[in-house]
PDB file of C-alpha atoms in Angstrom:
ATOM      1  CA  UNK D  14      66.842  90.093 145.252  1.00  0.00           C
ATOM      2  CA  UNK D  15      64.105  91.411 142.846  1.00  0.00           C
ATOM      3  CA  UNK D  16      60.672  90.453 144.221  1.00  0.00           C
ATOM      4  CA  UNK D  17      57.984  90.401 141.325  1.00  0.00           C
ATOM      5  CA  UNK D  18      54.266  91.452 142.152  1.00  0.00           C
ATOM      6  CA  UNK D  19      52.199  88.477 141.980  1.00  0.00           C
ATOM      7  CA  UNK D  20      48.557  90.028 141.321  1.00  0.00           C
ATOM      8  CA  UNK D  21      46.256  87.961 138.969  1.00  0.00           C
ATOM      9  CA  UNK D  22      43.025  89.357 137.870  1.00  0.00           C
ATOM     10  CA  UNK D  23      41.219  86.608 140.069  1.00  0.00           C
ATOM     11  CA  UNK D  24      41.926  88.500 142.819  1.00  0.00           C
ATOM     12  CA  UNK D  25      40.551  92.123 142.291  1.00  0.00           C
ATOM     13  CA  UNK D  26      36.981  90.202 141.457  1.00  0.00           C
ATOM     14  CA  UNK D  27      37.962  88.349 144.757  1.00  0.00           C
ATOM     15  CA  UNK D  28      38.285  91.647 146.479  1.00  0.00           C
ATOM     16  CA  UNK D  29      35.173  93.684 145.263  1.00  0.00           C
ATOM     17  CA  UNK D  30      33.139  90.407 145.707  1.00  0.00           C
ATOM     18  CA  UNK D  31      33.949  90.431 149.675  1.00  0.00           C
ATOM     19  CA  UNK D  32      33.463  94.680 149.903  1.00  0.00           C
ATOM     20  CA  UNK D  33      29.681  93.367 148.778  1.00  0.00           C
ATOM     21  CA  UNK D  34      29.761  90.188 151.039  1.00  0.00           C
ATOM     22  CA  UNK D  35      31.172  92.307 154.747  1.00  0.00           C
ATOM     23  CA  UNK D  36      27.362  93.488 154.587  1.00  0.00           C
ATOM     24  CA  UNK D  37      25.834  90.279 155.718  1.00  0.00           C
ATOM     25  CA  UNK D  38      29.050  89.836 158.425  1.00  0.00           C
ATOM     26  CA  UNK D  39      29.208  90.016 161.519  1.00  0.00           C
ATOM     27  CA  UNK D  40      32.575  88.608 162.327  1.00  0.00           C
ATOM     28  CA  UNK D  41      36.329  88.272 160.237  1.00  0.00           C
ATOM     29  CA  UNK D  42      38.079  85.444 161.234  1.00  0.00           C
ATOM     30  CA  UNK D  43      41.938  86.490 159.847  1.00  0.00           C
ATOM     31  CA  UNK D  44      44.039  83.139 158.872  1.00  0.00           C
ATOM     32  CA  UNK D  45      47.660  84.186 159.416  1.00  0.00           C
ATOM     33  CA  UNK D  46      51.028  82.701 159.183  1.00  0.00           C
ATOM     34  CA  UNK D  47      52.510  81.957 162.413  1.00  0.00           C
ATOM     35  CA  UNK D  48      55.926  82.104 160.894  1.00  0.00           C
ATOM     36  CA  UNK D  49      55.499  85.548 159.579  1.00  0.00           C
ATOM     37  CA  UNK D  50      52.106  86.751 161.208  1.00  0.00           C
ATOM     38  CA  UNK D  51      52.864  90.772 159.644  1.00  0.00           C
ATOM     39  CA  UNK D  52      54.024  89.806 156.246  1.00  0.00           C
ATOM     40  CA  UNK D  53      50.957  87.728 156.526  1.00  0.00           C
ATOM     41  CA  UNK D  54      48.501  89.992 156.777  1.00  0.00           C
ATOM     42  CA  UNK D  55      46.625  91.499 153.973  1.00  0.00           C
ATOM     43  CA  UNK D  56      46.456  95.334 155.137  1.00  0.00           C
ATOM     44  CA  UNK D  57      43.905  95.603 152.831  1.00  0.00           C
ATOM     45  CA  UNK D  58      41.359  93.611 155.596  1.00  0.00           C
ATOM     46  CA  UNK D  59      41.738  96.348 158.604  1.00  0.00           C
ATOM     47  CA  UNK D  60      39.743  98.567 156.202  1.00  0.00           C
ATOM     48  CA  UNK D  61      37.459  95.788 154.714  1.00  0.00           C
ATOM     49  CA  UNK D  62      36.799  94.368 158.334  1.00  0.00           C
ATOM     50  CA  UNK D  63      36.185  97.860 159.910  1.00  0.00           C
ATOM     51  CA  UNK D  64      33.622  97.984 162.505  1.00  0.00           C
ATOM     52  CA  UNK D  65      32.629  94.261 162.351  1.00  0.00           C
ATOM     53  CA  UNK D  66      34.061  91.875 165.189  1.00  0.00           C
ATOM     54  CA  UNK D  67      37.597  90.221 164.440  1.00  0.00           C
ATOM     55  CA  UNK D  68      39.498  86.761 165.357  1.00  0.00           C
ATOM     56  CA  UNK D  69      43.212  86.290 164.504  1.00  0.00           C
ATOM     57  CA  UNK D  70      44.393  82.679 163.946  1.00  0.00           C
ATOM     58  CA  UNK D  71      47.943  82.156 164.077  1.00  0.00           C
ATOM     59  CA  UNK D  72      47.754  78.532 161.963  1.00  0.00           C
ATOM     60  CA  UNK D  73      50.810  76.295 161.012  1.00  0.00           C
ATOM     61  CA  UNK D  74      52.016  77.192 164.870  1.00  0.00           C
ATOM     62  CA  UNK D  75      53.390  74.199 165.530  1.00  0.00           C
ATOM     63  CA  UNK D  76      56.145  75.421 162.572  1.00  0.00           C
ATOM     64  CA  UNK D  77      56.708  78.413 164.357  1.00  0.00           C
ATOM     65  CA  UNK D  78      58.606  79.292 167.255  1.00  0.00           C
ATOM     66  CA  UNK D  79      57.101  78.790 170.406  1.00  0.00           C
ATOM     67  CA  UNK D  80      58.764  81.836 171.845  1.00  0.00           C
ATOM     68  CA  UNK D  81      57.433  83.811 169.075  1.00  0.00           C
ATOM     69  CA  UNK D  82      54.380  82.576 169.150  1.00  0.00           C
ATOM     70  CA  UNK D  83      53.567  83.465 172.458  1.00  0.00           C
ATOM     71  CA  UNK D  84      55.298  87.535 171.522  1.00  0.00           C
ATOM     72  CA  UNK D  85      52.832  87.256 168.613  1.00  0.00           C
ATOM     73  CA  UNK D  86      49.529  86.050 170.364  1.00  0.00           C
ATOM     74  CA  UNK D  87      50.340  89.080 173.068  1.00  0.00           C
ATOM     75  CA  UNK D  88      50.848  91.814 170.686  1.00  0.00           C
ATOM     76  CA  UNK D  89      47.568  91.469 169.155  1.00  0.00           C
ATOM     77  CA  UNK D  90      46.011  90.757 171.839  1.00  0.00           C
ATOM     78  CA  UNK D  91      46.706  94.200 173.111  1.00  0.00           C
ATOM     79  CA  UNK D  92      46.051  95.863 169.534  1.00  0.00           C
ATOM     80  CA  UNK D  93      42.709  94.601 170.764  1.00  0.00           C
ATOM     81  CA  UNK D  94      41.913  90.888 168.763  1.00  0.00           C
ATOM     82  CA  UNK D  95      41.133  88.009 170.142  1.00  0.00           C
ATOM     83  CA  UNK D  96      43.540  85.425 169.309  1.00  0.00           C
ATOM     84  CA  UNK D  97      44.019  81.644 168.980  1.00  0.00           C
ATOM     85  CA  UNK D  98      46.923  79.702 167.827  1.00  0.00           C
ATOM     86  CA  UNK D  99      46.322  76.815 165.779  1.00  0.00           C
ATOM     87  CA  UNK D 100      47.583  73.708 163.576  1.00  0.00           C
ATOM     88  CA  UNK D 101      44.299  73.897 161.142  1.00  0.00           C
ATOM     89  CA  UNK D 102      45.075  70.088 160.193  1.00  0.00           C
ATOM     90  CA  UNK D 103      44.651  69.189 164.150  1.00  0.00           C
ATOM     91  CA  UNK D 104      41.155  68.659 164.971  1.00  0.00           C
ATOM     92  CA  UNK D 105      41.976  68.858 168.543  1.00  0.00           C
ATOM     93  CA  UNK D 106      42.566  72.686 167.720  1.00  0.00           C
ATOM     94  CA  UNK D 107      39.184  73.772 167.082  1.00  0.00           C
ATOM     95  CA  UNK D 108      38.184  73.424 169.780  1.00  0.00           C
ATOM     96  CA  UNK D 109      38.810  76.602 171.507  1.00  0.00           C
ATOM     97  CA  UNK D 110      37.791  78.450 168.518  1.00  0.00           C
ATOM     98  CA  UNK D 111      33.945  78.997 169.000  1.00  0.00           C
ATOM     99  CA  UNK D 112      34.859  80.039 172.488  1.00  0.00           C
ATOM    100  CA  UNK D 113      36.922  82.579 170.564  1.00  0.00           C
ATOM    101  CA  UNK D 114      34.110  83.410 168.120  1.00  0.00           C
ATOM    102  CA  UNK D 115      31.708  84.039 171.150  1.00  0.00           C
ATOM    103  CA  UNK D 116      34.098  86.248 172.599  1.00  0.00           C
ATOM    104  CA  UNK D 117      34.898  88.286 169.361  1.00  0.00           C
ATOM    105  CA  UNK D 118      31.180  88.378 169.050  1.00  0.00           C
ATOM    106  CA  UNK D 119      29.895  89.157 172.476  1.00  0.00           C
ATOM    107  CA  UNK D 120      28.648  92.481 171.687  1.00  0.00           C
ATOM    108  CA  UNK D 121      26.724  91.358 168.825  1.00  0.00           C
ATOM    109  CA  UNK D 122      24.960  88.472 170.606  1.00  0.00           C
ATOM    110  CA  UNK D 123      24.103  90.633 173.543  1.00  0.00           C
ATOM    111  CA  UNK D 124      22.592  93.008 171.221  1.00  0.00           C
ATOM    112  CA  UNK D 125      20.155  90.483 169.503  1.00  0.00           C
ATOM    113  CA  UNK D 126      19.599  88.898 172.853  1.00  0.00           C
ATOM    114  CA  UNK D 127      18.137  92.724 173.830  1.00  0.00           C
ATOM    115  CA  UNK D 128      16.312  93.161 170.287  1.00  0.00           C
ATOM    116  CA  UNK D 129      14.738  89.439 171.280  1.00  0.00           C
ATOM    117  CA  UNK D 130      16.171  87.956 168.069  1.00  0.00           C
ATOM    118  CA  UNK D 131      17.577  84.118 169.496  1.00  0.00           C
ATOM    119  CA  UNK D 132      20.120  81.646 168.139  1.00  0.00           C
ATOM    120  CA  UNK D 133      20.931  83.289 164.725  1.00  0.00           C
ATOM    121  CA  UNK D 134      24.180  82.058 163.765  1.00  0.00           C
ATOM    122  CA  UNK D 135      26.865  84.328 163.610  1.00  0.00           C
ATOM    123  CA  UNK D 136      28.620  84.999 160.261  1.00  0.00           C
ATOM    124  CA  UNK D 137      32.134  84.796 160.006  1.00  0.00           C
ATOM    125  CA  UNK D 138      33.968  85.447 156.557  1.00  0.00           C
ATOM    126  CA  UNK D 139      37.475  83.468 156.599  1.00  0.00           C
ATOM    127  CA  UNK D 140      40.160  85.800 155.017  1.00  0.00           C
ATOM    128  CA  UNK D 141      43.874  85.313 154.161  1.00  0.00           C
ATOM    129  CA  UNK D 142      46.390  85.385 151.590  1.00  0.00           C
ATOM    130  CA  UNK D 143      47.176  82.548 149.234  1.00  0.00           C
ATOM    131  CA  UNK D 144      48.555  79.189 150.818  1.00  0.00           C
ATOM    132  CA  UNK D 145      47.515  80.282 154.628  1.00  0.00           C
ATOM    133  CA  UNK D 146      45.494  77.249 155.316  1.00  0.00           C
ATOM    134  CA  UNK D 147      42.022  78.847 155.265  1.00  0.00           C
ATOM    135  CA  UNK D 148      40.087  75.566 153.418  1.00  0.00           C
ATOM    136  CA  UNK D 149      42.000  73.305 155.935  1.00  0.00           C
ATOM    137  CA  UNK D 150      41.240  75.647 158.849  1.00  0.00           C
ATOM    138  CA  UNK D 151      37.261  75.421 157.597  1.00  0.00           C
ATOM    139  CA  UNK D 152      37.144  71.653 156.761  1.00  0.00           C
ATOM    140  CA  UNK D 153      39.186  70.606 159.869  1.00  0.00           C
ATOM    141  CA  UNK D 154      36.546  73.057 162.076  1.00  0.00           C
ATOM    142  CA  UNK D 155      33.651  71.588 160.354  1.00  0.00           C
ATOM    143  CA  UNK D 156      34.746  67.726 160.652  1.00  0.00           C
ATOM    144  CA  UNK D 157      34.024  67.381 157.001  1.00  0.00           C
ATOM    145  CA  UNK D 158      35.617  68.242 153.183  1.00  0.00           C
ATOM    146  CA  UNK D 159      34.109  71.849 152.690  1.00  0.00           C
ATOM    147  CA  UNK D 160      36.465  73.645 150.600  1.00  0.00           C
ATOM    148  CA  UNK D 161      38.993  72.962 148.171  1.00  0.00           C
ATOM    149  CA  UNK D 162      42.950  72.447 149.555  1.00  0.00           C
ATOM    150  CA  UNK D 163      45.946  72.608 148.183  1.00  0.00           C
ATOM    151  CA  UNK D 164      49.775  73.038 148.883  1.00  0.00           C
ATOM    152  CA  UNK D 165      49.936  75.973 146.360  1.00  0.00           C
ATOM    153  CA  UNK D 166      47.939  79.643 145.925  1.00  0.00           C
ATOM    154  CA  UNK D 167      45.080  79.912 144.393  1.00  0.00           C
ATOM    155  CA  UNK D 168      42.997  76.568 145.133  1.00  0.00           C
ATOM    156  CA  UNK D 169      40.198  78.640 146.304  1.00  0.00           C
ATOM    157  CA  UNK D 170      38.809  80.775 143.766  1.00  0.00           C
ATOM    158  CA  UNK D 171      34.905  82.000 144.550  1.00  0.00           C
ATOM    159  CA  UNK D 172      33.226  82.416 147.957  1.00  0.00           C
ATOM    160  CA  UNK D 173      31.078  79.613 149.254  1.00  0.00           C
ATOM    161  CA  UNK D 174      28.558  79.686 152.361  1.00  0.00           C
ATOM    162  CA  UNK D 175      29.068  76.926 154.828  1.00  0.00           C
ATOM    163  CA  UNK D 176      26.632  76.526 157.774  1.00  0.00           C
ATOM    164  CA  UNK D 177      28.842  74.436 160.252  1.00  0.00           C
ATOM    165  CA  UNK D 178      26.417  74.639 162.841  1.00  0.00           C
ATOM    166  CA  UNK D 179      23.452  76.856 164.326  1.00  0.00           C
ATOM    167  CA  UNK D 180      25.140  79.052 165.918  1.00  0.00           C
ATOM    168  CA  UNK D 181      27.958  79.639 162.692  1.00  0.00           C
ATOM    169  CA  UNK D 182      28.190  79.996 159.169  1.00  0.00           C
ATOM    170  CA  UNK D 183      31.245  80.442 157.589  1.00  0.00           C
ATOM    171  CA  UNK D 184      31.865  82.426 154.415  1.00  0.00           C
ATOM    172  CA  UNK D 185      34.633  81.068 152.593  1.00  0.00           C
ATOM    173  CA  UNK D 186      36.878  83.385 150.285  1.00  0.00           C
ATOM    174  CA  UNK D 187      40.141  83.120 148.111  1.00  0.00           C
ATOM    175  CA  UNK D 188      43.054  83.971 149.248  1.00  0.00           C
ATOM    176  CA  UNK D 189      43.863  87.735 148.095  1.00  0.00           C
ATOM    177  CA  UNK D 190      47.148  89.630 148.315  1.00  0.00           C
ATOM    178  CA  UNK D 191      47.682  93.293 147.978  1.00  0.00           C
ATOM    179  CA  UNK D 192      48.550  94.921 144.744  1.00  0.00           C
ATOM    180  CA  UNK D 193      51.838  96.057 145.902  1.00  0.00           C
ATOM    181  CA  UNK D 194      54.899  94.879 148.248  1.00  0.00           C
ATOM    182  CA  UNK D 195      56.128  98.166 150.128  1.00  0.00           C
ATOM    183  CA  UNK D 196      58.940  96.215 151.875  1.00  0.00           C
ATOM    184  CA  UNK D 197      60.750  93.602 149.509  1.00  0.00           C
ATOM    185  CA  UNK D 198      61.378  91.445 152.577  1.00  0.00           C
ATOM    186  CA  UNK D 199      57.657  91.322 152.809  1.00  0.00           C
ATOM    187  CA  UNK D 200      57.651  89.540 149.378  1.00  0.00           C
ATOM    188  CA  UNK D 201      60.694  87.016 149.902  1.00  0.00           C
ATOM    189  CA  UNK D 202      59.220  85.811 153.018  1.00  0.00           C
ATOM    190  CA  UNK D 203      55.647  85.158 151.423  1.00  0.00           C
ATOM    191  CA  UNK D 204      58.576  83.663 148.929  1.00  0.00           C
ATOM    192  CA  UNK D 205      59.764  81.161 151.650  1.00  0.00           C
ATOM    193  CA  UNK D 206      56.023  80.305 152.665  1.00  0.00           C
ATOM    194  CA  UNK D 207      54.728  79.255 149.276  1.00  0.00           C
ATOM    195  CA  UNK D 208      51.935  82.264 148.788  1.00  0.00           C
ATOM    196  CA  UNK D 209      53.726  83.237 145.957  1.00  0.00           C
ATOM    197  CA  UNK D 210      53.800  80.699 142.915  1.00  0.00           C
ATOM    198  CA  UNK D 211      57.529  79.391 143.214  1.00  0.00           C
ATOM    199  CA  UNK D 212      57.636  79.835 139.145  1.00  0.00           C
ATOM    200  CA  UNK D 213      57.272  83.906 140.179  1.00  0.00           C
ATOM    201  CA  UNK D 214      61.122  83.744 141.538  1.00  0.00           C
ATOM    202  CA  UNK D 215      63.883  81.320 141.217  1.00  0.00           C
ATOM    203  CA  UNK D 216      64.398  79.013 143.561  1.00  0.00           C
ATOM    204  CA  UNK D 217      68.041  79.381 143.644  1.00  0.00           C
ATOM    205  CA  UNK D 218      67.643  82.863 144.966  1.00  0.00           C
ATOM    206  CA  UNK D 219      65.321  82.053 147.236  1.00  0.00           C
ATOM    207  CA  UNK D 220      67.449  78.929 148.914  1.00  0.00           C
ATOM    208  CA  UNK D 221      70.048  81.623 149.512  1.00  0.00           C
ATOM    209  CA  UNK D 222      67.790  84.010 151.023  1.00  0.00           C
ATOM    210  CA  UNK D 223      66.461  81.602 153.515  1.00  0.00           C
ATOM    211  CA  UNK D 224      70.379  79.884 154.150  1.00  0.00           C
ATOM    212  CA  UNK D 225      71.276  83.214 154.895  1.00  0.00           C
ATOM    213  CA  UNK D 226      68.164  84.258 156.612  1.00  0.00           C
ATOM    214  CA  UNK D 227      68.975  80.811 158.772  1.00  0.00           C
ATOM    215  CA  UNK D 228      72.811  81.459 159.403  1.00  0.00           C
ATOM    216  CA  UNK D 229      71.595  84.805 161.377  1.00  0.00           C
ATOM    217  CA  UNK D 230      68.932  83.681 162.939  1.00  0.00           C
ATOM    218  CA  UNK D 231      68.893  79.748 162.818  1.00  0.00           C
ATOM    219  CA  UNK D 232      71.978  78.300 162.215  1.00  0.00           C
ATOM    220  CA  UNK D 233      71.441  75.571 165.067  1.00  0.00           C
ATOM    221  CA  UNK D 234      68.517  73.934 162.419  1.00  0.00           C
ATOM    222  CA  UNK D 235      71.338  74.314 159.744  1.00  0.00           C
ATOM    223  CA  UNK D 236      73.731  72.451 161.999  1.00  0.00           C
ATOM    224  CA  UNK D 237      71.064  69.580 162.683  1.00  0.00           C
ATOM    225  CA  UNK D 238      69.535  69.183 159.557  1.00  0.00           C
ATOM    226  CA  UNK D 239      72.672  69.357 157.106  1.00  0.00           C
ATOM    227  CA  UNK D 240      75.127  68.196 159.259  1.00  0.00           C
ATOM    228  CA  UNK D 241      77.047  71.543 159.184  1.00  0.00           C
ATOM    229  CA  UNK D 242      79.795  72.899 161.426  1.00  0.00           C
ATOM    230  CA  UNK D 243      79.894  75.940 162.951  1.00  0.00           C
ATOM    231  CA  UNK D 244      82.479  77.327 159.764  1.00  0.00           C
ATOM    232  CA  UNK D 245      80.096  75.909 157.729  1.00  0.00           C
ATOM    233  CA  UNK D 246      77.374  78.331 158.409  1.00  0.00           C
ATOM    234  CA  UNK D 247      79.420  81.075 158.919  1.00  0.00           C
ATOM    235  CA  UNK D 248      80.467  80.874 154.423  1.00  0.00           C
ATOM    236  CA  UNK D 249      78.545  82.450 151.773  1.00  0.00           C
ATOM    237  CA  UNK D 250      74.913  80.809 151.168  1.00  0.00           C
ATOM    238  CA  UNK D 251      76.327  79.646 147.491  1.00  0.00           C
ATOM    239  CA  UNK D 252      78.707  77.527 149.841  1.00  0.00           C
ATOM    240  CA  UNK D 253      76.267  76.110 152.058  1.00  0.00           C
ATOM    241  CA  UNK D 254      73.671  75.375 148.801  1.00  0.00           C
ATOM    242  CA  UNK D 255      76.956  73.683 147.063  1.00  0.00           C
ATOM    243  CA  UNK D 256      77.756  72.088 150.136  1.00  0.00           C
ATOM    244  CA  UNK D 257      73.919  71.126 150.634  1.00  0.00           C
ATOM    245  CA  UNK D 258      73.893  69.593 147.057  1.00  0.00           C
ATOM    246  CA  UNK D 259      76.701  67.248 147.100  1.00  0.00           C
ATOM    247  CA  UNK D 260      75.824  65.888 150.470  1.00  0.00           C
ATOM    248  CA  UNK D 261      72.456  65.045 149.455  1.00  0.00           C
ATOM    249  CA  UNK D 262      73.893  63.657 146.197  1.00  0.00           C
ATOM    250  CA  UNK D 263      72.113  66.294 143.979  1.00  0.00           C
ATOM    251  CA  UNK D 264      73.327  65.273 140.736  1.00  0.00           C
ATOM    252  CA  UNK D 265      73.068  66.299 136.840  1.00  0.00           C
ATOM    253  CA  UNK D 266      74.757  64.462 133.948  1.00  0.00           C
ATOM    254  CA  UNK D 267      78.780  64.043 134.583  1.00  0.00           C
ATOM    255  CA  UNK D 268      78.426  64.575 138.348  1.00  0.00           C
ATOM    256  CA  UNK D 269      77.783  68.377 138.347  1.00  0.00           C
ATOM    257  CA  UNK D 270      76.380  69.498 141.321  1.00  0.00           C
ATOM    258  CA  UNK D 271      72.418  69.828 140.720  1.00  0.00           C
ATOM    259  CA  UNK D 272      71.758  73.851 142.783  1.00  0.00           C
ATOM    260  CA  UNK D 273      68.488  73.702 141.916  1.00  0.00           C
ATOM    261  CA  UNK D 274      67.243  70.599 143.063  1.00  0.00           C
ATOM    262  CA  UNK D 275      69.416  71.372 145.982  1.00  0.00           C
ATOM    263  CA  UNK D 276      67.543  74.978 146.362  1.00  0.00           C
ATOM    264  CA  UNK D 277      64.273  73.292 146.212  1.00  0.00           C
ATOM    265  CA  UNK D 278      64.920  70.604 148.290  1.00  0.00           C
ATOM    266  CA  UNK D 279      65.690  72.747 151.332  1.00  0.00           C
ATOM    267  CA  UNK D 280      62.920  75.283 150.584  1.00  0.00           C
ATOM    268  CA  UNK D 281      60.472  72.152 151.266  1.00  0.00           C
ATOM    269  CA  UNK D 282      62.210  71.239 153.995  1.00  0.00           C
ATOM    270  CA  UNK D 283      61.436  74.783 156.007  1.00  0.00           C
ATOM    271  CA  UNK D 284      57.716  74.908 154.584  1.00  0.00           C
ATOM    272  CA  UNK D 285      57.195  71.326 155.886  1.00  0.00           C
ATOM    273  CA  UNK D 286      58.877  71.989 159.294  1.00  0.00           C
ATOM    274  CA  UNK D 287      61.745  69.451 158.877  1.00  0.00           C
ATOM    275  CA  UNK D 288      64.375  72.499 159.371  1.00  0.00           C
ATOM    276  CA  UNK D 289      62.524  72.569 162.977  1.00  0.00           C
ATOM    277  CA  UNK D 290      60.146  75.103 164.087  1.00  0.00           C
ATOM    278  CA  UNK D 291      61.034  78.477 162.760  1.00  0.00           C
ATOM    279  CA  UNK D 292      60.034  81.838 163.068  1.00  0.00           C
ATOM    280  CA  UNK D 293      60.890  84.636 159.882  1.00  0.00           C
ATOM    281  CA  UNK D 294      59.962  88.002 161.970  1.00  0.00           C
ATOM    282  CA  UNK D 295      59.053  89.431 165.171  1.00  0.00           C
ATOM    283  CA  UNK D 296      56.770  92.506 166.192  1.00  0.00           C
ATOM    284  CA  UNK D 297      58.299  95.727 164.995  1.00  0.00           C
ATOM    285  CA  UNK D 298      58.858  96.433 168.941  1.00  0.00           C
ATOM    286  CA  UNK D 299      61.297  92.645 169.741  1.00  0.00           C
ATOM    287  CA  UNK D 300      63.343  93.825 167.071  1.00  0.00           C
ATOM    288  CA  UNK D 301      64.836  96.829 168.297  1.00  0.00           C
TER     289      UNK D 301
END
């Protein structure tokens, strides 16, 4: 499957606007995608957030799997982060996160308590790709509508100070990618999580990359959710989409058999969890 680059020109001014913002940081809070917390991650922000304090959140966990989550929260914990896993539309989340920001940030508090500078909020810019849930992360932590949301990239598009409290101030930012995919997998699973505008790749293609993707890996939420035998998810994905669109009565004129409806239909039923809670990769090292 070809995976187009999905750069627009919002984004570089994105990017060299936050290079001028990291100055006034003292902390990058990194919004990730439990389902796929490497393909996730803009590598671009390890060099952007260098020498400032970090936080991972692994949001939309309660669509991942719980095994994984726990394999993901423990491998970067011991590349050194502090991590929390979250549902960003819970409010009952947050509240371990500004434990988790005074952790990240013990060093710099200590250091202001010894210069005698008191209660200056820390500053924490929020960072992740398109679609990751950073404004619902920032309005659910704040109590109140902050930022801008939306169910597709590219809601946010200009940073915006929010002082949630005295002791933090968030620095919102829009949700950047990286100018080019390295791994294609990379790019179908940002595909399957909606960070990528759906009109960038067909949505036929995509169904069968995730049905096959789900045979391997998942076919028990196949089984569940479609009603499918174990032959059934052991055929060719165009099987299991035809199959998929005649038992959900996906229709055109003179009873064809509507594939695309069909495709999209059971690409919104992984990003909205009703396919169960799934997980697209594992740590380089659970995979061997």
């Amino acid at each position: 499957m070809q995976v187009v680059q999905w750069y627009p020109g919002h984004m570089t001014k994105a990017k060299r606007a936050m290079k001028e913002d990291i100055k006034l940081i003292d902390l990058v809070i990194e919004i990730l995608d439990a389902r796929a917390p490497l393909s996730s991650r803009n590598p671009d922000i390890d060099e952007l957030g260098r020498g400032k304090a970090r936080l991972v959140l692994l949001n939309k966990a309660d669509l991942a799997d719980e095994t994984a989550n726990r394999v993901w929260e423990q491998s970067f914990l011991e590349q050194g982060l502090s991590t929390v896993r979250v549902d960003a539309r819970n409010r009952g989340d947050m509240k371990p996160i500004q434990t988790a920001i005074r952790h990240a940030c013990r060093e710099k508090i200590e250091r202001d308590l010894k210069r005698g500078i008191k209660n200056r909020p820390v500053r924490a810019m929020v960072v992740g790709i398109p679609n990751v849930g950073k404004s619902t992360f920032i309005n659910s932590y704040a109590g109140r509508a902050c930022a801008k949301t939306g169910n597709r990239p590219g809601v946010t598009r200009g940073n915006q100070w929010i002082r949630l409290s005295k002791e933090v101030e968030l620095l919102d930012t829009p949700g950047i990618l990286w100018p080019k995919f390295e791994d294609e997998q990379v790019g179908i699973r940002l595909a399957f999580l909606g960070s990528v505008k759906d009109e960038i790749l067909g949505m036929e293609a995509l169904s069968l990359e995730l049905l096959a993707f789900l045979s391997r890996q998942y076919p028990e939420a196949l089984m569940e959710r479609y009603q499918f035998s174990e032959t059934d998810v052991e055929t060719e994905p165009e099987k299991m989409l035809r199959k998929i669109a005649d038992r959900r009565n996906c229709l055109l004129k003179g009873n064809e058999l509507d594939t695309e409806k069909a495709a999209r239909l059971i690409i919104d039923d992984f990003r909205s969890g009703k396919l169960g809670r799934i997980t697209l990769e594992l740590p380089a090292e659970e995979q061997r």
